[in-house]
Amino acid sequence: MTEPVHRAAPHLPELELQRLSVHFGSVAALSRVSVTLPAGEITCVLGENGSGKSTLVSVLSGLRPHDEGQLLLSGEPVRFRSPRQARAAGIATVWQDLAVAPLLSIWRNFFLGAEPTRGVGPLRRLDVEKARETTVRAMARVGVTHLDPDQPASTLQAGARQSLAIARAMHFGARALIVDEPTAPLTVNQQTLLLQAIVAARTQGLAVLLVTNNPRYAHLVGDRFLLLAHGSVAGLLTRDDVDAADLMRLMAGGEEFNALTEALTALHSELGDR
Amino acid sequence: MTSTRLPTSTASPAPSTGRRLLGRALARPSLPALVALLVVSVVFGLQAPALLTTGGLAGVLDTAALLGIGGVAVGLLLIAGQFDLSVGVVAVASPLLTALLVQHAGWDIWPALLVSLAAALAVGLVNAFLVVNTGLPSFLVTLATFLVLQGVSQAGALAVTGSGRVAGVDEAPGWESAVAVFGSTLQVGDGRFRVSLLWWLGVTLVATWALWRTRFGNAVFASGGARTAARQLGVPVQRTTLVLFGLTASAGWLIGTLGLVRFGSVGIGSPVLTTAIDFIVVAVLGGCLLTGGYGSAIGASVGALLYAVSREGIVLSGWDPLWFRALLGVLLLVALLATGVVRRRLKAVPRS
């Protein structure tokens, strides 16, 4: 179960966390988390609020550097000092709040922080035409057509705004896609779009990390399930280990969570050493 | 992408060309200020025809230029969601420093100007450093540096000179070339047009280009309108803030230098001290949003023109100049309301 069958040769995972810790003052937001995110697999992160899910996303996206342990990108230790570096390394994120600036135009939002430029020195300027065209094409790929890229993002409907965040992540994510499931309520169409983007990324061979509160969706698309509790890994399961109902119970609450973790560990003894 | 069919949605029904153009025009931050400028010009033009002569125009532009330089710089800072109340006092303290270096230390004018520019930049850096690292509101931080700088420059100048006034700077070596750069004038009819106009124009053009066509501009808009998103996307918010505070301080230095070169002297009682708020008023008149994320350099310049036309108009109409503040307040209120209405109608904002 450690190696997926569709992998031709065993090579290094896209992303790997080795005993990685993050502290906020004296509080450990993440404590010695070790997990691999293999290419072409969807790893779902499940856990209660405050279990370290957001911190994990922050570290992988470069928003917050880790304090201890290692973050390996294709086997190379990296330490992102800013989200710009993470994005340059091919790790793109769909943020929980979508990270869309409402007053900026759509194409400016699409390329914000990674704008294409031409010219050199003091005359280095935005390549506006290229940015506009790329935006329209990328948005069409996620099903938003008849788009005026000069319109402010605030004129987009909620669904299209989410599409913008997804299209952007798909454009910049060459190696890994991090999805922190949006907190805003999603329609079935929007859910479908999000999950299709995730599955498409897997097909393209990206390592995908999906943080979600919805165990059904997690089970629908997930290959592996990382359970976080109090900043530590409470379990790392595969599809073979659980069904949707199990995940549902795991999500339900603290006591049940712990009891189930124990129960699962008892059933699958190899989980104990994770 | 896979070949699976995605749920499609249209962003918004494509509007007709006419409506799009109207929408674009309405979305310009400078529109309310332009309309107000037109109205005020017509009203005062009828009241006081002298306003529309070259002499009147020169007076208006002279007032507008200095205000505009500060207004544009403060406007950029407002767009990035920050305040700077210390521009006005930098505009007094930096020429004071220049003059003291020339008169009491015997320096040439250019080294003195460079040192005072460095000092102004240091003030900007301190402002930015405090804002970025403490997370305190920039309104309060720059209020504090304003007070400190005001006290230090006044007390320091009094202690050194005994009178708080430094004159005779125009005898310094290199003064001629400084006049060429900061003090040239052009006489047209009965109007004397000053080189500060060109500085103002240059500042406005460069700021506009930077705002709309560079990564820095994007960073400015995003820092003010959506700081969390900007940080999540790796926009260098702190560096942008730093640069902007440096720019407002430099603008203060430029304003002060233009005044120093014009008069050849500088004093602590200089009226520039009162204009700290005026720069913000000018930027807001021009449609810069106090909460950040929206505005333009051209808007701020139009705001400066509006300010200048109103002031000169009141003087030339023979009204009591005290009425000017009241009119300015009314204009500000109208500008705020107009910006609010336009923004709400468009669900906000700009052309690309």
XYZ file of C-alpha atoms in Angstrom:
626
model
C 0.000 0.000 0.000
C 2.953 2.346 0.299
C 3.553 2.606 -3.437
C 0.649 3.258 -5.766
C 0.462 0.757 -8.606
C 0.389 3.322 -11.406
C 3.835 4.595 -10.567
C 6.327 3.178 -13.041
C 9.511 3.596 -11.071
C 9.855 4.361 -7.401
C 11.236 7.867 -7.248
C 11.180 10.602 -4.720
C 7.882 12.102 -3.598
C 7.203 15.640 -4.798
C 6.876 16.944 -1.283
C 7.934 15.430 1.966
C 7.726 16.699 5.509
C 10.225 15.268 7.956
C 9.546 15.830 11.653
C 8.433 19.322 10.805
C 7.440 21.667 13.614
C 6.008 25.164 13.727
C 5.692 27.174 16.913
C 3.593 30.212 17.649
C 5.343 31.475 20.745
C 5.376 28.525 23.107
C 2.465 26.813 21.395
C 3.291 24.159 18.849
C 0.948 24.583 15.906
C 2.586 21.637 14.201
C 4.664 19.147 16.092
C 7.027 16.734 14.357
C 4.780 16.092 11.423
C 6.156 13.564 8.959
C 4.233 12.878 5.787
C 4.931 12.420 2.112
C 2.877 13.912 -0.698
C 3.581 11.709 -3.729
C 3.077 12.934 -7.245
C -0.192 11.905 -8.810
C -1.939 11.328 -5.520
C -4.492 13.270 -3.550
C -3.769 13.516 0.137
C -6.717 14.748 2.176
C -6.051 16.470 5.477
C -8.751 16.004 8.071
C -8.918 17.341 11.565
C -10.758 19.626 13.906
C -10.369 23.370 13.990
C -7.038 24.203 15.541
C -5.517 20.845 14.709
C -2.877 22.447 12.509
C -4.480 22.168 9.074
C -4.119 25.856 8.226
C -0.564 25.940 9.546
C 0.294 23.017 7.308
C -1.111 24.926 4.335
C 0.832 28.040 5.378
C 4.125 26.137 5.530
C 3.652 24.402 2.193
C 2.599 27.664 0.518
C 5.528 29.607 1.902
C 3.430 31.941 4.033
C 5.137 30.779 7.194
C 8.551 29.136 7.438
C 8.892 26.014 9.542
C 10.878 26.150 12.756
C 12.230 22.612 12.949
C 12.474 19.577 10.770
C 12.714 19.540 7.019
C 10.580 20.221 4.014
C 11.811 18.306 0.981
C 10.887 19.181 -2.579
C 11.786 16.226 -4.799
C 14.269 15.202 -2.147
C 15.885 18.638 -1.886
C 15.487 20.437 1.419
C 13.753 23.792 0.915
C 12.735 26.593 3.211
C 10.345 29.044 1.598
C 10.749 32.597 2.775
C 7.681 33.839 0.954
C 4.707 32.528 -1.021
C 6.443 33.951 -4.079
C 9.221 31.377 -3.690
C 6.789 28.535 -3.189
C 4.875 29.548 -6.290
C 8.102 29.872 -8.276
C 8.912 26.317 -7.190
C 5.621 25.155 -8.707
C 3.516 24.911 -5.573
C 0.240 26.745 -6.006
C -2.509 27.206 -3.465
C -6.256 27.692 -3.501
C -6.709 29.663 -0.300
C -9.602 29.235 2.046
C -10.645 32.855 1.506
C -9.701 32.533 -2.216
C -7.135 35.386 -1.951
C -8.924 37.590 -4.458
C -8.536 41.368 -4.271
C -12.049 42.680 -5.022
C -10.978 46.096 -6.309
C -8.365 44.782 -8.725
C -9.215 43.717 -12.243
C -9.508 40.025 -13.008
C -6.242 39.751 -14.896
C -4.388 41.662 -12.207
C -5.785 39.241 -9.674
C -4.770 36.287 -11.778
C -1.127 37.336 -11.892
C -0.901 39.213 -8.611
C 2.525 38.602 -7.107
C 3.821 36.865 -10.261
C 3.174 39.362 -13.041
C 4.701 38.807 -16.474
C 6.910 41.719 -17.461
C 8.877 42.949 -20.415
C 11.659 45.462 -20.745
C 14.589 45.795 -18.396
C 15.769 48.072 -15.643
C 13.568 51.044 -14.784
C 11.486 50.419 -17.927
C 10.461 46.937 -16.785
C 6.717 46.943 -17.136
C 3.730 44.634 -17.075
C 3.101 42.582 -20.175
C -0.556 43.527 -20.146
C -1.615 41.849 -23.378
C -0.046 38.538 -22.459
C -1.551 38.681 -18.991
C -5.031 39.436 -20.361
C -4.903 36.639 -22.933
C -3.556 34.081 -20.482
C -6.261 34.997 -17.992
C -9.070 34.633 -20.518
C -7.710 31.267 -21.682
C -7.175 29.934 -18.171
C -10.635 31.067 -17.078
C -12.183 29.414 -20.147
C -10.512 26.160 -19.119
C -12.430 26.207 -15.844
C -15.633 27.040 -17.670
C -15.907 30.819 -17.276
C -16.486 32.278 -20.713
C -17.446 35.732 -22.044
C -15.049 37.277 -19.622
C -13.848 40.874 -19.676
C -10.515 40.570 -17.857
C -10.478 44.308 -17.177
C -13.529 44.107 -14.950
C -12.826 44.267 -11.222
C -12.991 40.914 -9.469
C -15.831 42.240 -7.337
C -18.116 42.039 -10.383
C -17.624 38.269 -10.535
C -20.240 36.095 -8.997
C -19.165 33.954 -6.063
C -18.768 30.880 -8.225
C -16.713 32.666 -10.858
C -14.528 34.159 -8.158
C -13.781 30.681 -6.930
C -13.055 29.648 -10.506
C -10.547 32.479 -10.656
C -8.739 31.120 -7.607
C -8.751 27.611 -9.066
C -7.656 28.680 -12.541
C -4.820 30.653 -11.020
C -3.623 27.724 -8.937
C -3.837 25.411 -11.937
C -1.818 27.880 -13.992
C 0.982 28.262 -11.473
C 0.938 24.780 -9.959
C 3.524 22.791 -11.874
C 4.387 20.300 -9.161
C 1.942 20.553 -6.325
C -1.552 21.886 -5.730
C -2.601 22.845 -2.218
C -6.330 23.306 -1.745
C -7.683 24.742 1.483
C -11.366 24.159 0.920
C -13.164 27.503 0.783
C -15.247 28.300 3.833
C -17.916 30.038 1.800
C -20.834 27.730 1.117
C -20.493 26.137 -2.299
C -23.176 25.090 -4.705
C -23.074 21.635 -6.222
C -21.651 23.121 -9.419
C -18.883 24.866 -7.533
C -18.094 21.716 -5.556
C -17.920 19.802 -8.826
C -15.583 22.367 -10.309
C -13.285 22.264 -7.309
C -13.142 18.477 -7.257
C -12.631 18.271 -11.006
C -9.720 20.659 -10.757
C -8.259 18.474 -8.044
C -8.704 15.284 -10.033
C -7.289 16.959 -13.149
C -4.216 17.950 -11.172
C -3.772 14.351 -10.057
C -4.068 13.169 -13.657
C -1.363 15.650 -14.627
C 0.877 14.089 -12.016
C 0.809 16.856 -9.420
C 1.017 16.141 -5.739
C -2.288 17.332 -4.336
C -3.079 18.276 -0.760
C -6.759 18.852 0.003
C -7.785 20.311 3.319
C -11.469 19.691 3.782
C -14.210 19.442 6.338
C -16.297 17.270 4.105
C -15.454 13.569 4.587
C -17.690 12.513 1.733
C -15.794 14.579 -0.770
C -12.552 13.541 0.829
C -13.406 9.891 0.367
C -14.677 10.506 -3.134
C -11.372 11.840 -4.468
C -8.764 11.122 -1.823
C -6.039 8.504 -2.141
C -4.659 9.039 1.312
C -6.021 10.635 4.449
C -3.883 12.520 6.906
C -5.523 12.906 10.286
C -4.272 15.794 12.364
C -4.980 16.324 16.053
C -3.366 18.977 18.240
C -0.717 19.648 15.629
C 0.428 16.040 15.408
C -0.263 13.256 12.983
C -3.044 11.176 14.462
C -3.074 8.786 11.568
C -2.293 8.345 7.917
C -4.777 6.118 6.157
C -5.367 4.976 2.616
C -8.608 4.283 0.799
C -8.250 0.613 1.731
C -8.318 1.462 5.414
C -11.500 3.485 5.598
C -14.833 4.073 3.970
C -16.785 7.313 3.897
C -18.654 6.447 7.066
C -15.418 5.940 8.965
C -14.141 9.292 7.814
C -17.423 10.872 8.805
C -17.084 9.521 12.302
C -13.443 10.569 12.419
C -14.490 14.079 11.619
C -17.314 14.126 14.093
C -15.547 15.155 17.251
C -12.694 14.813 19.675
C -13.599 11.764 21.722
C -14.901 9.759 18.863
C -11.909 10.865 16.882
C -9.466 9.514 19.423
C -11.447 6.356 19.995
C -11.579 5.664 16.297
C -7.928 6.402 15.855
C -7.198 3.862 18.554
C -9.588 1.391 17.059
C -8.047 1.800 13.653
C -4.575 1.511 15.052
C -5.611 -1.704 16.749
C -7.042 -3.027 13.497
C -4.085 -1.929 11.434
C -1.072 -2.302 13.641
C 1.222 -0.672 11.096
C -0.538 2.628 11.710
C 0.924 2.734 15.194
C 4.433 3.563 14.032
C 3.442 6.489 11.914
C -7.263 19.658 -18.076
C -9.072 16.444 -18.579
C -11.647 16.178 -21.282
C -14.446 15.994 -18.728
C -17.088 18.629 -19.182
C -16.914 21.410 -16.676
C -19.897 23.284 -15.382
C -19.887 26.505 -17.354
C -20.854 29.886 -16.120
C -20.725 33.320 -17.651
C -18.917 35.981 -15.688
C -21.432 38.651 -16.557
C -23.471 39.444 -19.614
C -21.247 41.368 -22.010
C -22.461 44.978 -21.942
C -22.788 47.072 -25.064
C -19.844 49.253 -26.092
C -21.577 52.446 -25.031
C -22.390 51.172 -21.597
C -18.906 49.806 -21.232
C -17.389 53.168 -22.041
C -19.743 54.865 -19.611
C -18.854 52.300 -16.986
C -15.166 52.879 -17.562
C -15.608 56.647 -17.307
C -17.616 56.322 -14.106
C -15.051 53.939 -12.686
C -12.257 56.483 -12.953
C -11.366 57.677 -9.459
C -10.774 61.203 -10.757
C -14.254 61.688 -12.254
C -15.981 63.411 -9.304
C -12.990 65.727 -8.891
C -13.006 66.562 -12.609
C -16.687 67.472 -12.493
C -16.186 69.547 -9.360
C -13.183 71.276 -10.948
C -15.311 72.210 -13.934
C -18.106 73.568 -11.755
C -15.788 75.561 -9.495
C -13.865 76.957 -12.480
C -17.070 78.158 -14.159
C -18.488 79.655 -10.956
C -15.323 81.537 -10.022
C -14.554 82.325 -13.640
C -17.837 84.279 -13.740
C -17.290 85.833 -10.317
C -13.697 86.813 -10.915
C -12.658 86.914 -14.568
C -9.077 87.598 -13.434
C -8.893 83.895 -12.582
C -8.932 83.007 -16.254
C -6.090 85.297 -17.300
C -2.524 84.013 -17.569
C -1.755 85.731 -14.289
C -4.629 84.007 -12.546
C -3.709 80.722 -14.112
C -0.104 81.050 -13.005
C -1.283 81.688 -9.450
C -3.546 78.660 -9.502
C -0.903 76.389 -10.955
C 1.693 77.675 -8.515
C -0.504 76.690 -5.581
C -1.489 73.422 -7.201
C 2.041 72.310 -8.046
C 3.372 72.054 -4.495
C 0.123 70.577 -3.217
C -0.007 68.191 -6.146
C 3.488 66.820 -5.551
C 2.575 66.018 -1.947
C -0.930 64.927 -2.869
C 0.262 62.386 -5.424
C 2.772 60.872 -2.999
C 0.237 60.766 -0.162
C -2.336 59.418 -2.629
C -0.116 56.437 -3.462
C 0.272 55.790 0.230
C -3.499 56.010 0.745
C -4.031 53.490 -2.051
C -1.692 51.165 -0.176
C -3.848 51.687 2.918
C -1.492 53.927 4.893
C -1.369 57.524 6.096
C 1.453 60.009 6.342
C 0.893 63.112 8.432
C 4.568 63.981 8.546
C 4.964 65.170 4.930
C 4.251 68.786 5.849
C 6.800 68.947 8.617
C 9.423 67.248 6.435
C 8.738 70.007 3.922
C 9.765 72.528 6.602
C 12.480 70.637 8.427
C 14.449 69.517 5.376
C 14.982 73.004 3.853
C 15.790 74.194 7.358
C 18.506 71.560 7.558
C 19.761 72.507 4.105
C 19.888 76.180 5.072
C 21.641 75.508 8.366
C 24.272 73.370 6.658
C 24.884 76.136 4.148
C 24.841 79.111 6.529
C 26.324 77.711 9.705
C 28.560 74.947 8.408
C 29.617 76.660 5.196
C 28.618 73.824 2.888
C 27.905 74.095 -0.820
C 24.236 73.932 -1.699
C 24.261 70.554 -3.442
C 25.890 68.496 -0.681
C 23.551 70.210 1.766
C 20.564 69.267 -0.394
C 21.739 65.651 -0.604
C 22.167 65.405 3.149
C 18.732 66.862 3.817
C 17.264 64.407 1.287
C 18.970 61.593 3.149
C 17.563 62.941 6.409
C 14.068 63.098 4.906
C 14.420 59.516 3.678
C 15.521 58.512 7.165
C 12.290 59.969 8.556
C 10.329 58.000 5.969
C 12.217 54.843 6.869
C 11.536 55.315 10.563
C 7.835 55.786 9.806
C 7.749 52.698 7.628
C 9.811 50.621 10.037
C 7.465 51.458 12.917
C 4.334 50.804 10.858
C 5.583 47.549 9.375
C 7.057 46.087 12.536
C 4.612 47.206 15.192
C 1.403 46.968 13.207
C 0.350 50.284 14.751
C -1.919 52.474 12.629
C 0.220 54.709 10.420
C -2.031 57.649 11.284
C -0.773 57.569 14.862
C 2.822 56.640 14.071
C 3.234 59.516 11.636
C 1.387 61.850 14.008
C 4.050 61.017 16.560
C 6.957 61.558 14.149
C 5.262 64.775 13.021
C 5.238 66.087 16.594
C 8.794 64.979 17.290
C 10.099 66.483 14.081
C 8.176 69.717 14.593
C 9.557 70.133 18.085
C 13.106 69.198 17.155
C 13.265 71.397 14.081
C 11.758 74.435 15.773
C 13.744 74.175 18.973
C 16.915 73.211 17.098
C 16.632 76.073 14.633
C 15.950 78.566 17.431
C 18.935 77.327 19.415
C 21.307 77.530 16.441
C 20.119 80.732 14.821
C 18.541 82.577 17.693
C 15.726 83.793 15.464
C 14.312 80.651 13.871
C 14.953 82.128 10.485
C 17.805 81.325 8.096
C 18.337 83.773 5.272
C 21.075 84.400 2.751
C 21.205 80.849 1.509
C 21.336 82.286 -1.990
C 24.972 83.231 -1.499
C 26.008 79.594 -1.234
C 28.345 78.132 -3.867
C 26.380 76.254 -6.502
C 23.250 78.308 -5.936
C 22.906 79.179 -9.640
C 22.609 75.557 -10.688
C 20.171 74.848 -7.858
C 18.015 77.724 -9.103
C 18.128 76.284 -12.613
C 16.758 72.961 -11.360
C 14.341 74.088 -8.643
C 13.677 77.771 -9.260
C 13.437 78.546 -12.980
C 10.513 80.652 -14.069
C 8.905 81.505 -17.360
C 7.116 84.787 -17.857
C 4.051 84.560 -20.091
C 2.061 87.771 -20.294
C 1.386 88.801 -16.692
C 1.821 85.267 -15.397
C 5.004 83.806 -13.982
C 5.103 80.054 -14.405
C 7.519 78.188 -12.195
C 9.539 75.044 -12.772
C 7.678 73.389 -9.903
C 4.959 72.814 -12.498
C 7.258 70.495 -14.426
C 8.181 68.633 -11.235
C 4.499 68.204 -10.464
C 3.767 66.999 -13.987
C 6.695 64.596 -13.871
C 5.723 63.190 -10.488
C 2.141 62.672 -11.663
C 3.132 60.962 -14.905
C 5.694 58.657 -13.349
C 3.322 57.762 -10.507
C 0.514 57.019 -12.958
C 2.709 54.808 -15.102
C 4.058 53.003 -12.056
C 0.565 52.428 -10.658
C -0.940 50.952 -13.798
C 1.936 49.391 -15.642
C 4.398 47.964 -13.136
C 4.457 45.171 -10.569
C 5.040 47.840 -7.963
C 1.682 49.400 -8.859
C -0.100 46.102 -8.497
C 1.565 45.654 -5.135
C 0.392 49.117 -4.055
C -3.238 48.420 -4.969
C -3.237 44.949 -3.435
C -1.495 46.074 -0.223
C -4.302 48.518 0.416
C -7.338 46.721 -0.947
C -6.660 43.149 0.078
C -3.667 42.839 2.355
C -4.295 39.214 3.327
C -4.636 38.119 -0.276
C -1.522 40.094 -1.157
C 0.469 38.327 1.528
C -0.889 34.924 0.519
C 0.177 35.533 -3.069
C 3.650 36.661 -2.131
C 3.259 40.368 -2.868
C 6.046 42.165 -0.971
C 3.660 44.248 1.161
C 6.295 45.389 3.637
C 8.809 46.426 0.999
C 6.081 48.301 -0.863
C 5.115 50.157 2.317
C 8.747 51.019 2.904
C 9.195 52.433 -0.591
C 5.980 54.457 -0.325
C 6.969 56.094 2.954
C 10.306 56.886 1.342
C 8.429 58.495 -1.539
C 6.227 60.684 0.657
C 9.280 61.825 2.625
C 11.105 62.618 -0.641
C 8.055 64.534 -1.825
C 8.208 66.538 1.402
C 11.865 67.269 0.741
C 11.112 68.321 -2.851
C 8.348 70.678 -1.726
C 10.622 72.194 0.891
C 13.497 72.552 -1.539
C 11.332 74.257 -4.160
C 10.273 76.770 -1.502
C 13.810 77.302 -0.219
C 15.211 77.963 -3.678
C 12.381 80.332 -4.472
C 12.810 82.541 -1.409
C 16.468 81.963 -0.578
C 15.452 81.707 3.051
C 13.430 79.520 5.357
C 11.821 79.940 8.751
C 10.186 77.761 11.360
C 6.971 79.751 11.118
C 6.530 78.650 7.536
C 2.880 78.072 6.597
C 3.694 74.669 5.073
C 3.235 73.210 8.548
C -0.516 73.411 8.197
C -0.623 71.483 4.946
C -0.077 67.999 6.380
C -3.817 67.414 6.326
C -4.217 69.287 3.034
C -2.224 66.647 1.153
C -4.628 63.992 2.357
C -7.596 66.230 1.519
C -6.236 66.685 -2.001
C -5.747 62.946 -2.492
C -9.222 62.144 -1.183
C -10.759 64.900 -3.325
C -9.132 63.105 -6.235
C -10.929 59.881 -5.406
C -8.325 57.973 -3.399
C -10.145 55.683 -1.001
C -9.243 56.212 2.644
C -9.415 52.471 3.221
C -6.989 51.772 0.391
C -7.108 49.778 -2.795
C -8.581 52.451 -5.013
C -7.466 55.774 -6.418
C -5.153 57.367 -8.927
C -2.251 59.779 -9.163
C -4.065 61.828 -11.790
C -7.015 62.056 -9.414
C -4.794 63.474 -6.701
C -3.445 66.048 -9.153
C -6.951 67.040 -10.212
C -7.756 67.324 -6.518
C -4.827 69.714 -6.121
C -6.121 71.810 -9.037
C -9.588 71.877 -7.510
C -8.095 73.037 -4.222
C -6.036 75.735 -5.948
C -8.847 77.061 -8.138
C -11.131 77.327 -5.108
C -8.548 79.176 -3.056
C -7.467 81.583 -5.766
C -11.087 82.029 -6.824
C -12.151 83.090 -3.359
C -9.270 85.528 -3.060
C -9.858 87.035 -6.515
C -13.612 87.282 -5.914
C -12.866 89.477 -2.949
C -14.371 87.124 -0.385
C -12.851 86.703 3.016
C -10.160 84.005 2.525
C -11.478 82.315 5.658
C -14.388 81.052 3.578
C -11.936 78.828 1.742
C -11.733 76.234 4.521
C -15.520 75.983 4.615
C -15.693 75.504 0.846
C -12.916 72.925 1.034
C -14.893 70.994 3.633
C -18.000 71.046 1.448
C -16.011 69.892 -1.575
C -14.466 67.086 0.441
C -17.873 65.921 1.586
C -19.262 66.032 -1.945
C -16.243 64.138 -3.263
C -16.640 61.454 -0.599
C -20.331 61.019 -1.342
C -19.793 60.994 -5.101
C -17.039 58.405 -4.859
C -19.242 56.293 -2.639
C -22.209 56.479 -5.008
C -20.156 55.713 -8.106
C -18.421 52.815 -6.440
C -21.632 51.293 -5.188
C -23.241 51.572 -8.618
C -20.381 49.765 -10.220
C -19.916 47.311 -7.397
C -16.593 49.113 -7.429
C -13.812 50.012 -9.581
C -11.304 50.460 -12.104
C -10.214 50.152 -15.610
C -7.205 47.880 -15.894
